[in-house]
Short mmCIF file of C-alpha atoms and ligand atoms in Angstrom, two decimals:
data_model
loop_
_atom_site.label_atom_id
_atom_site.label_comp_id
_atom_site.label_asym_id
_atom_site.label_seq_id
_atom_site.Cartn_x
_atom_site.Cartn_y
_atom_site.Cartn_z
CA MET O 1 -24.43 15.49 -8.81
CA LEU O 2 -21.00 14.16 -9.83
CA GLU O 3 -17.90 16.31 -9.77
CA LYS O 4 -15.66 16.38 -12.86
CA TYR O 5 -12.34 17.84 -14.03
CA THR O 6 -11.65 19.08 -17.55
CA VAL O 7 -7.98 19.41 -18.44
CA ASN O 8 -6.97 21.37 -21.54
CA PRO O 9 -3.57 21.18 -23.23
CA SER O 10 -1.10 23.01 -20.99
CA VAL O 11 2.49 24.20 -21.42
CA ASN O 12 4.03 22.49 -18.39
CA ILE O 13 3.98 22.46 -14.60
CA SER O 14 6.74 23.95 -12.47
CA GLY O 15 7.44 25.35 -9.04
CA SER O 16 8.75 24.73 -5.57
CA ILE O 17 6.05 23.09 -3.49
CA CYS O 18 5.09 20.88 -0.54
CA VAL O 19 2.54 18.07 -0.68
CA PRO O 20 0.13 17.23 2.17
CA GLY O 21 1.09 14.82 4.96
CA ASP O 22 1.57 11.09 4.43
CA LYS O 23 -1.75 9.23 4.56
CA SER O 24 -0.41 5.97 6.01
CA ILE O 25 1.59 7.74 8.74
CA SER O 26 -1.35 10.06 9.53
CA HIS O 27 -3.69 7.11 10.19
CA ARG O 28 -1.09 5.41 12.36
CA SER O 29 -0.35 8.55 14.38
CA LEU O 30 -4.04 8.95 15.27
CA ILE O 31 -4.46 5.26 16.09
CA LEU O 32 -1.29 4.81 18.12
CA LEU O 33 -1.45 8.09 20.06
CA SER O 34 -5.07 7.28 20.98
CA ILE O 35 -3.93 4.08 22.72
CA SER O 36 -0.73 5.52 24.24
CA ASN O 37 -0.37 6.96 27.72
CA GLY O 38 -0.04 10.73 27.78
CA ILE O 39 -0.48 13.61 25.36
CA GLY O 40 0.99 13.72 21.86
CA VAL O 41 0.94 16.52 19.29
CA ILE O 42 0.78 15.65 15.60
CA SER O 43 2.22 18.14 13.07
CA GLY O 44 1.51 17.76 9.37
CA LEU O 45 -1.52 15.47 9.78
CA LEU O 46 -3.18 14.82 6.43
CA GLU O 47 -6.60 16.49 6.67
CA SER O 48 -8.13 14.23 4.03
CA ASP O 49 -11.51 12.48 4.18
CA ASP O 50 -9.80 9.13 4.91
CA CYS O 51 -7.77 10.38 7.88
CA MET O 52 -10.67 12.45 9.20
CA ALA O 53 -12.72 9.22 9.21
CA THR O 54 -10.09 7.65 11.50
CA LEU O 55 -10.01 10.77 13.69
CA LYS O 56 -13.80 10.81 14.05
CA ILE O 57 -13.85 7.12 15.00
CA PHE O 58 -11.39 7.69 17.86
CA LYS O 59 -13.48 10.61 19.10
CA MET O 60 -16.47 8.24 19.10
CA LEU O 61 -14.34 5.78 21.11
CA GLY O 62 -13.86 8.42 23.78
CA VAL O 63 -10.50 9.96 22.81
CA THR O 64 -10.14 13.74 23.06
CA ILE O 65 -8.48 15.06 19.91
CA THR O 66 -8.30 18.82 19.37
CA LYS O 67 -7.07 20.95 16.51
CA ASN O 68 -4.74 23.77 17.56
CA ILE O 69 -4.44 27.23 15.98
CA ASN O 70 -1.16 26.27 14.31
CA ASN O 71 -2.97 23.36 12.58
CA THR O 72 -1.38 20.70 14.77
CA TYR O 73 -3.58 18.15 16.52
CA THR O 74 -3.35 17.17 20.20
CA VAL O 75 -4.31 13.59 21.06
CA HIS O 76 -5.06 12.78 24.71
CA GLY O 77 -4.09 9.11 24.80
CA LYS O 78 -6.30 6.69 26.73
CA GLY O 79 -3.78 3.89 27.10
CA LEU O 80 -4.15 0.42 25.58
CA ASN O 81 -7.35 -0.37 27.51
CA GLY O 82 -8.98 3.03 27.81
CA LEU O 83 -11.15 3.17 24.67
CA LYS O 84 -14.93 3.39 25.30
CA LYS O 85 -17.75 1.48 23.65
CA THR O 86 -20.06 3.29 21.25
CA ASN O 87 -23.42 1.96 20.08
CA ASN O 88 -23.01 3.67 16.71
CA ASP O 89 -21.40 2.15 13.62
CA LEU O 90 -17.82 3.25 13.06
CA ASP O 91 -17.81 4.74 9.56
CA CYS O 92 -14.52 4.35 7.66
CA GLY O 93 -15.85 6.11 4.53
CA ASN O 94 -13.65 5.17 1.56
CA SER O 95 -10.68 4.18 3.71
CA GLY O 96 -9.48 0.58 3.52
CA THR O 97 -6.60 1.48 5.85
CA SER O 98 -8.99 2.65 8.59
CA MET O 99 -11.16 -0.44 8.29
CA ARG O 100 -8.41 -3.05 8.17
CA LEU O 101 -6.18 -1.52 10.85
CA LEU O 102 -9.09 -0.81 13.19
CA ALA O 103 -10.44 -4.35 12.85
CA GLY O 104 -7.16 -5.55 14.42
CA LEU O 105 -7.23 -2.94 17.17
CA LEU O 106 -10.91 -3.49 18.01
CA ALA O 107 -10.45 -7.27 18.17
CA GLY O 108 -8.63 -6.71 21.46
CA GLN O 109 -11.23 -4.43 23.11
CA LYS O 110 -13.71 -5.39 25.80
CA PHE O 111 -16.75 -4.14 23.83
CA ASN O 112 -18.66 -4.80 20.61
CA SER O 113 -18.00 -2.72 17.53
CA SER O 114 -19.22 -2.48 13.96
CA LEU O 115 -17.13 -1.11 11.08
CA VAL O 116 -18.90 0.22 7.98
CA GLY O 117 -17.91 2.31 4.96
CA ASP O 118 -18.97 3.71 1.60
CA GLU O 119 -20.13 1.74 -1.45
CA SER O 120 -16.57 1.14 -2.71
CA LEU O 121 -15.30 0.00 0.69
CA PHE O 122 -18.27 -2.37 1.06
CA LYS O 123 -17.01 -4.20 -2.04
CA ARG O 124 -13.41 -4.67 -0.90
CA PRO O 125 -12.11 -8.01 0.42
CA MET O 126 -11.94 -8.33 4.22
CA GLU O 127 -11.35 -12.06 4.66
CA ARG O 128 -7.65 -11.28 4.31
CA ILE O 129 -7.76 -9.66 7.78
CA SER O 130 -10.51 -11.66 9.46
CA SER O 131 -8.65 -14.91 8.76
CA PRO O 132 -5.44 -14.12 10.71
CA LEU O 133 -7.42 -12.26 13.38
CA LYS O 134 -9.59 -15.36 13.94
CA MET O 135 -6.39 -17.41 14.26
CA MET O 136 -5.53 -15.05 17.13
CA GLY O 137 -8.86 -15.87 18.76
CA ALA O 138 -10.80 -12.79 17.64
CA ASN O 139 -14.58 -12.93 17.32
CA ILE O 140 -15.11 -11.22 13.98
CA THR O 141 -17.95 -11.60 11.47
CA LEU O 142 -18.11 -10.40 7.87
CA SER O 143 -20.97 -10.30 5.36
CA LYS O 144 -21.63 -13.49 3.41
CA ASN O 145 -19.43 -12.07 0.61
CA ASN O 146 -16.53 -11.67 3.06
CA THR O 147 -16.85 -7.89 2.99
CA ALA O 148 -17.92 -5.18 5.46
CA PRO O 149 -19.83 -4.60 7.66
CA ILE O 150 -17.32 -6.05 10.12
CA LEU O 151 -18.81 -6.99 13.47
CA ILE O 152 -16.39 -7.53 16.33
CA LYS O 153 -17.17 -8.95 19.76
CA PRO O 154 -14.91 -9.15 22.79
CA VAL O 155 -13.01 -12.35 23.60
CA LYS O 156 -11.26 -13.56 26.76
CA LYS O 157 -7.87 -13.83 25.13
CA ILE O 158 -5.99 -12.71 22.02
CA SER O 159 -3.28 -15.28 21.30
CA GLY O 160 0.09 -14.75 19.68
CA ILE O 161 0.48 -16.45 16.27
CA ASP O 162 3.13 -17.37 13.73
CA TYR O 163 1.69 -16.06 10.48
CA LYS O 164 3.06 -16.38 6.98
CA MET O 165 1.69 -13.57 4.81
CA LYS O 166 -0.30 -14.83 1.83
CA ILE O 167 -0.62 -11.37 0.25
CA ASP O 168 2.04 -8.65 0.39
CA SER O 169 0.01 -6.08 2.33
CA ALA O 170 0.91 -3.53 5.01
CA GLN O 171 -2.75 -3.28 5.98
CA ILE O 172 -2.96 -7.00 6.82
CA LYS O 173 0.38 -6.89 8.62
CA SER O 174 -0.64 -3.81 10.60
CA SER O 175 -4.01 -5.31 11.54
CA ILE O 176 -2.23 -8.33 13.04
CA ILE O 177 0.31 -6.09 14.81
CA LEU O 178 -2.42 -3.94 16.37
CA ALA O 179 -4.30 -7.03 17.61
CA SER O 180 -1.05 -8.45 19.00
CA LEU O 181 -0.72 -5.38 21.26
CA TYR O 182 -3.59 -7.01 23.20
CA SER O 183 -1.85 -10.36 23.60
CA SER O 184 0.51 -11.50 26.33
CA GLU O 185 2.21 -13.81 23.82
CA GLU O 186 4.74 -13.14 21.08
CA THR O 187 3.56 -12.92 17.44
CA ASN O 188 5.78 -13.60 14.44
CA ILE O 189 4.88 -12.42 10.94
CA TYR O 190 6.77 -13.80 7.94
CA GLU O 191 6.75 -11.51 4.90
CA ASN O 192 7.52 -12.65 1.33
CA MET O 193 8.11 -9.13 0.10
CA PRO O 194 8.56 -6.39 2.71
CA THR O 195 5.75 -3.82 2.80
CA ARG O 196 5.66 -0.34 4.34
CA ASP O 197 6.76 -0.54 7.98
CA HIS O 198 5.28 2.67 9.41
CA THR O 199 3.29 0.73 12.05
CA GLU O 200 6.38 -1.07 13.32
CA ASN O 201 8.46 2.14 13.27
CA MET O 202 5.88 4.16 15.15
CA ILE O 203 5.18 1.50 17.79
CA ASN O 204 8.90 1.29 18.54
CA PHE O 205 9.11 5.12 18.59
CA LEU O 206 6.39 5.08 21.29
CA GLY O 207 8.24 2.53 23.41
CA GLY O 208 6.96 -0.75 21.94
CA ASN O 209 9.08 -3.81 21.26
CA ILE O 210 8.99 -4.99 17.65
CA ILE O 211 12.05 -6.66 16.21
CA LYS O 212 12.63 -7.07 12.51
CA SER O 213 15.21 -9.51 11.21
CA GLU O 214 15.35 -10.48 7.54
CA ASN O 215 11.72 -11.13 6.62
CA ILE O 216 10.46 -11.90 10.16
CA ILE O 217 8.67 -9.33 12.29
CA THR O 218 8.44 -10.26 15.98
CA ILE O 219 5.98 -8.37 18.14
CA ASN O 220 6.85 -8.77 21.81
CA PRO O 221 4.24 -8.07 24.50
CA LYS O 222 4.40 -4.60 26.05
CA ASN O 223 1.86 -3.30 28.51
CA LYS O 224 1.94 0.30 27.42
CA LEU O 225 2.97 2.77 24.75
CA VAL O 226 4.06 6.27 25.76
CA SER O 227 2.85 9.31 23.81
CA LYS O 228 5.34 11.46 21.92
CA ASP O 229 4.96 14.31 19.44
CA ILE O 230 4.89 13.11 15.82
CA ASP O 231 5.91 15.12 12.73
CA ILE O 232 4.41 13.74 9.55
CA PRO O 233 6.35 14.22 6.30
CA GLY O 234 4.77 14.88 2.87
CA ASP O 235 3.22 11.88 1.14
CA ILE O 236 5.44 10.34 -1.55
CA SER O 237 2.29 8.86 -3.13
CA SER O 238 0.89 12.38 -3.63
CA ALA O 239 4.29 13.73 -4.70
CA MET O 240 4.38 11.13 -7.49
CA PHE O 241 1.62 12.93 -9.43
CA ILE O 242 3.74 16.09 -9.46
CA ILE O 243 6.92 14.14 -10.22
CA VAL O 244 5.43 12.41 -13.27
CA GLY O 245 3.72 15.65 -14.35
CA CYS O 246 7.12 17.36 -14.37
CA LEU O 247 8.90 14.47 -16.12
CA ILE O 248 6.43 14.39 -19.02
CA SER O 249 6.25 18.22 -19.32
CA LYS O 250 8.63 20.07 -21.60
CA GLU O 251 11.40 22.20 -20.06
CA SER O 252 10.16 21.87 -16.53
CA GLU O 253 11.79 21.68 -13.13
CA VAL O 254 10.07 21.05 -9.82
CA LEU O 255 11.27 20.99 -6.21
CA ILE O 256 9.10 19.06 -3.74
CA LYS O 257 10.12 19.70 -0.15
CA ASN O 258 9.95 17.50 2.93
CA VAL O 259 8.71 14.23 1.44
CA GLY O 260 8.73 10.88 3.32
CA LEU O 261 11.35 8.61 1.72
CA ASN O 262 10.96 5.35 3.64
CA LYS O 263 12.64 2.79 1.37
CA LEU O 264 9.51 0.63 1.44
CA ARG O 265 7.60 3.49 -0.21
CA THR O 266 10.00 4.61 -2.93
CA GLY O 267 9.67 1.79 -5.48
CA GLY O 268 7.96 4.28 -7.81
CA ILE O 269 11.06 6.51 -7.81
CA GLN O 270 13.27 3.49 -8.60
CA ILE O 271 10.98 2.49 -11.48
CA LEU O 272 11.01 6.02 -12.93
CA LYS O 273 14.81 6.19 -12.63
CA MET O 274 15.06 2.91 -14.56
CA MET O 275 12.91 4.58 -17.24
CA GLY O 276 15.47 7.41 -17.49
CA ALA O 277 13.90 9.99 -15.16
CA SER O 278 15.99 12.85 -13.78
CA ILE O 279 15.11 12.70 -10.08
CA LYS O 280 17.52 13.83 -7.35
CA ILE O 281 17.07 13.58 -3.60
CA ILE O 282 18.62 16.36 -1.53
CA ASN O 283 18.62 17.33 2.16
CA LYS O 284 17.95 13.75 3.26
CA LYS O 285 17.58 13.38 7.03
CA THR O 286 15.92 11.17 9.65
CA TYR O 287 12.76 12.65 11.02
CA GLY O 288 11.41 10.84 14.08
CA PRO O 289 11.14 7.22 13.01
CA GLU O 290 11.10 8.03 9.26
CA ILE O 291 13.44 9.40 6.56
CA VAL O 292 12.59 12.61 4.67
CA GLY O 293 14.17 14.67 1.93
CA ASP O 294 13.54 17.14 -0.89
CA ILE O 295 13.01 15.86 -4.44
CA VAL O 296 14.31 17.71 -7.51
CA VAL O 297 12.76 16.62 -10.82
CA LYS O 298 13.50 17.72 -14.39
CA SER O 299 11.65 16.96 -17.65
CA SER O 300 13.02 13.71 -19.06
CA LEU O 301 12.67 11.45 -22.07
CA LEU O 302 11.38 8.18 -20.65
CA GLU O 303 11.88 4.67 -22.00
CA GLY O 304 9.63 1.67 -21.52
CA ILE O 305 10.89 -1.09 -19.19
CA ASP O 306 9.93 -4.45 -17.72
CA ILE O 307 9.03 -3.48 -14.15
CA PRO O 308 10.97 -5.68 -11.69
CA ASP O 309 8.79 -7.61 -9.21
CA LYS O 310 10.98 -6.39 -6.34
CA TYR O 311 9.54 -2.86 -6.67
CA ILE O 312 5.84 -3.81 -6.76
CA ALA O 313 5.09 -3.69 -3.01
CA SER O 314 6.95 -0.42 -2.50
CA ALA O 315 5.20 1.22 -5.47
CA ILE O 316 1.76 -0.31 -4.96
CA ASP O 317 -0.18 2.98 -4.84
CA GLU O 318 1.86 4.58 -7.61
CA PHE O 319 0.93 2.34 -10.56
CA PRO O 320 -1.89 4.50 -11.98
CA ILE O 321 0.46 7.47 -12.40
CA LEU O 322 3.35 5.19 -13.45
CA PHE O 323 1.10 3.94 -16.28
CA ILE O 324 0.74 7.55 -17.46
CA ALA O 325 4.56 7.81 -17.45
CA ALA O 326 4.69 4.53 -19.43
CA ALA O 327 2.18 5.88 -21.96
CA ASN O 328 4.52 8.82 -22.52
CA ALA O 329 7.68 6.68 -22.79
CA SER O 330 9.23 5.31 -25.97
CA GLY O 331 8.63 1.58 -26.39
CA LYS O 332 6.69 -0.79 -24.19
CA THR O 333 6.38 -1.08 -20.42
CA LEU O 334 5.38 -4.39 -18.92
CA LEU O 335 3.98 -5.02 -15.42
CA LYS O 336 3.35 -8.58 -14.18
CA ASN O 337 2.51 -10.15 -10.79
CA ALA O 338 0.47 -7.16 -9.64
CA LYS O 339 -2.99 -8.68 -9.24
CA GLU O 340 -3.42 -6.76 -5.96
CA LEU O 341 -4.11 -3.67 -8.10
CA ARG O 342 -7.50 -5.21 -8.88
CA PHE O 343 -8.51 -4.88 -5.19
CA LYS O 344 -7.82 -1.18 -4.56
CA GLU O 345 -10.36 1.67 -4.48
CA SER O 346 -11.21 0.45 -8.00
CA ASP O 347 -9.83 -2.41 -10.11
CA ARG O 348 -6.86 -0.25 -11.07
CA LEU O 349 -5.66 -2.52 -13.88
CA LEU O 350 -9.06 -2.36 -15.55
CA THR O 351 -9.88 1.32 -14.91
CA MET O 352 -6.44 2.42 -16.14
CA SER O 353 -6.62 0.16 -19.19
CA ASN O 354 -10.07 1.55 -20.09
CA GLY O 355 -8.92 5.14 -19.60
CA LEU O 356 -5.73 4.67 -21.64
CA SER O 357 -7.71 3.02 -24.46
CA GLU O 358 -10.17 5.94 -24.40
CA CYS O 359 -7.19 8.27 -25.01
CA ASN O 360 -5.86 6.00 -27.80
CA ILE O 361 -2.91 4.64 -25.84
CA ARG O 362 -2.43 1.00 -26.85
CA ASN O 363 -2.36 -1.42 -23.97
CA ARG O 364 -2.89 -5.09 -23.28
CA LEU O 365 -4.53 -6.08 -20.00
CA THR O 366 -3.59 -9.39 -18.36
CA GLU O 367 -4.92 -11.12 -15.26
CA ASP O 368 -2.12 -9.73 -13.08
CA GLY O 369 -0.70 -6.82 -15.03
CA ILE O 370 -0.64 -4.69 -18.15
CA GLU O 371 1.56 -3.91 -21.13
CA ILE O 372 1.52 -0.28 -22.26
CA GLU O 373 2.90 1.06 -25.51
CA GLY O 374 4.08 4.68 -25.50
CA GLY O 375 1.99 6.94 -27.74
CA ASN O 376 0.10 10.21 -27.97
CA PHE O 377 -2.88 11.01 -25.76
CA THR O 378 -5.71 12.17 -28.00
CA GLY O 379 -8.12 13.26 -25.25
CA GLY O 380 -11.44 11.75 -24.23
CA THR O 381 -13.77 11.21 -21.30
CA ILE O 382 -12.62 8.98 -18.46
CA ASP O 383 -14.60 7.54 -15.57
CA SER O 384 -12.43 7.39 -12.45
CA TYR O 385 -14.98 5.08 -10.79
CA GLY O 386 -14.59 7.27 -7.72
CA ASP O 387 -10.92 6.25 -7.37
CA HIS O 388 -8.82 9.25 -6.32
CA ARG O 389 -5.59 8.01 -7.87
CA ILE O 390 -7.23 7.27 -11.24
CA ALA O 391 -8.72 10.78 -11.30
CA MET O 392 -5.40 12.50 -10.50
CA SER O 393 -3.47 10.31 -12.97
CA PHE O 394 -5.63 11.31 -15.92
CA ALA O 395 -5.58 14.96 -14.80
CA ILE O 396 -1.78 14.79 -15.14
CA ALA O 397 -2.10 13.05 -18.53
CA GLY O 398 -3.98 16.17 -19.65
CA LEU O 399 -0.58 17.95 -19.69
CA ILE O 400 0.47 16.09 -22.81
CA SER O 401 -2.88 15.44 -24.44
CA LYS O 402 -3.62 16.93 -27.84
CA LYS O 403 -7.28 17.50 -26.94
CA PRO O 404 -9.06 17.99 -23.58
CA ILE O 405 -9.43 15.11 -21.15
CA THR O 406 -12.59 15.09 -19.05
CA ILE O 407 -12.48 13.04 -15.86
CA LEU O 408 -15.75 12.05 -14.24
CA ASN O 409 -16.32 11.28 -10.58
CA THR O 410 -13.45 13.24 -9.05
CA LYS O 411 -14.84 14.02 -5.58
CA ASN O 412 -12.76 11.31 -3.90
CA VAL O 413 -9.51 13.14 -4.73
CA SER O 414 -10.05 14.62 -1.27
CA THR O 415 -9.64 11.17 0.32
CA SER O 416 -5.86 11.46 -0.12
CA PHE O 417 -4.88 14.80 -1.67
CA PRO O 418 -7.04 17.71 -0.56
CA GLY O 419 -5.80 20.81 -2.38
CA PHE O 420 -4.67 18.85 -5.47
CA TYR O 421 -6.84 20.94 -7.78
CA ASN O 422 -5.57 24.34 -6.56
CA LEU O 423 -1.96 23.20 -6.32
CA ILE O 424 -1.75 21.70 -9.80
CA LYS O 425 -3.62 24.67 -11.30
CA ASP O 426 -1.16 27.09 -9.66
CA MET O 427 1.72 25.01 -11.06
CA GLY O 428 0.43 25.55 -14.60
CA LEU O 429 -2.06 22.78 -15.43
CA ASN O 430 -5.01 24.14 -17.39
CA ILE O 431 -7.68 22.41 -15.29
CA GLU O 432 -11.29 23.32 -14.54
CA ARG O 433 -13.65 21.78 -12.01
CA GLY O 434 -17.37 21.38 -12.65
CA ASN O 435 -20.40 19.20 -12.15
CA VAL O 436 -22.00 16.64 -14.40
C1 S3P F 1 -1.62 1.10 3.05
C2 S3P F 1 -1.25 -0.09 2.48
C3 S3P F 1 -1.51 -0.42 1.07
C4 S3P F 1 -1.85 0.82 0.26
C5 S3P F 1 -2.82 1.71 0.96
C6 S3P F 1 -2.27 2.18 2.28
C7 S3P F 1 -1.34 1.32 4.48
O1 S3P F 1 -2.60 -1.32 0.98
O2 S3P F 1 -2.36 0.45 -1.01
O3 S3P F 1 -3.12 2.86 0.17
O4 S3P F 1 -1.42 2.47 4.95
O5 S3P F 1 -1.01 0.33 5.17
P1 S3P F 1 -2.39 -2.91 1.02
O6 S3P F 1 -1.98 -3.27 2.38
O7 S3P F 1 -3.76 -3.47 0.69
O8 S3P F 1 -1.38 -3.22 -0.03
#
């Protein structure tokens, strides 16, 4: 049975809220504390399906991770070489981050491992990580379509490499960084466009030695990481659904507290500001290795823009909801050079274009982008193709739709934003959940 949402015309959304913990930082905290020496407590861990897949994998690899009564998690680190072999497949579910980061980490272990996932993850490209990992000496095999399952065997030596990124991707970068923790040689990664640097920040926070200058990331050998407690801020990518919901609502104001504001994650905010959004950051402070703050948003009249290439990498997960903002703006919004969106949990250019067309929003799909003309949502039935961000984007579009929007295949919302349904309903969205 498939889960669905039906959203009926609503007045607006408002309130003072928090969003769940950052998905990228949650994965990294579980991974890095598992291979550190000592005990670390994680506060604010995102308890989503994706992060729970990572947590379960480390338990299978012999790491003790316990949930405490105050909802924090304690990770008993095993050190860089303390993980244990399992004969079972390591199931990453829907999570590309788990699969790609763990492939790098497992390349340096002294045992075989096999990474698998769900139907969507089995279709996603993996050659992008196996190629640099093989350059480092890893023994890694993909399916004949260059997808999962990923089989990894131990090797005598992981070598340092000089690697120029071919795709702007934090997952590829992080996979290389995690493998390089098992090398006694230096690795240099050259980025064209900087991508989220949570892996680098957290490794340095735990005593590692990664130096970043201009577009070069140098990972210096270090024989151990030392556990520390990690506080995870709210996920800006989840906050963006609330932000756009407020912007397109009438007479609305929302405060979102304690959101991660790493500058390599806030391209979506910059894009919305260019479109005329009223978004203010208050109470900004550093929080462990990251920056956090509170976000104040007010309903705004948005204008279409040409989205600058420089914001693409730092807004990569936000495009589905940014397209809803564009559909509500006056004039046209143009996105180019964003072909990567075709390789996410769904082909996000295609699924968004189909959904917008279904709601009578004019758009023109290109190979690497989309042009969207502002208009009026007339309602309709949208297939999210099991992509959490597509499902949540069209739920938010329901705020301004003249007729109901039904969204099919919404179960995967829990991969990144458990509690989305209850939160958005409490904020005023007229949403119902059901089965097809
Ligand atoms: C992520 C990196 C991005 C992003 C994903 C999370 C990460 O993927 O889309 O949701 O945590 O490193 P790419 O590296 O494929 O751009």
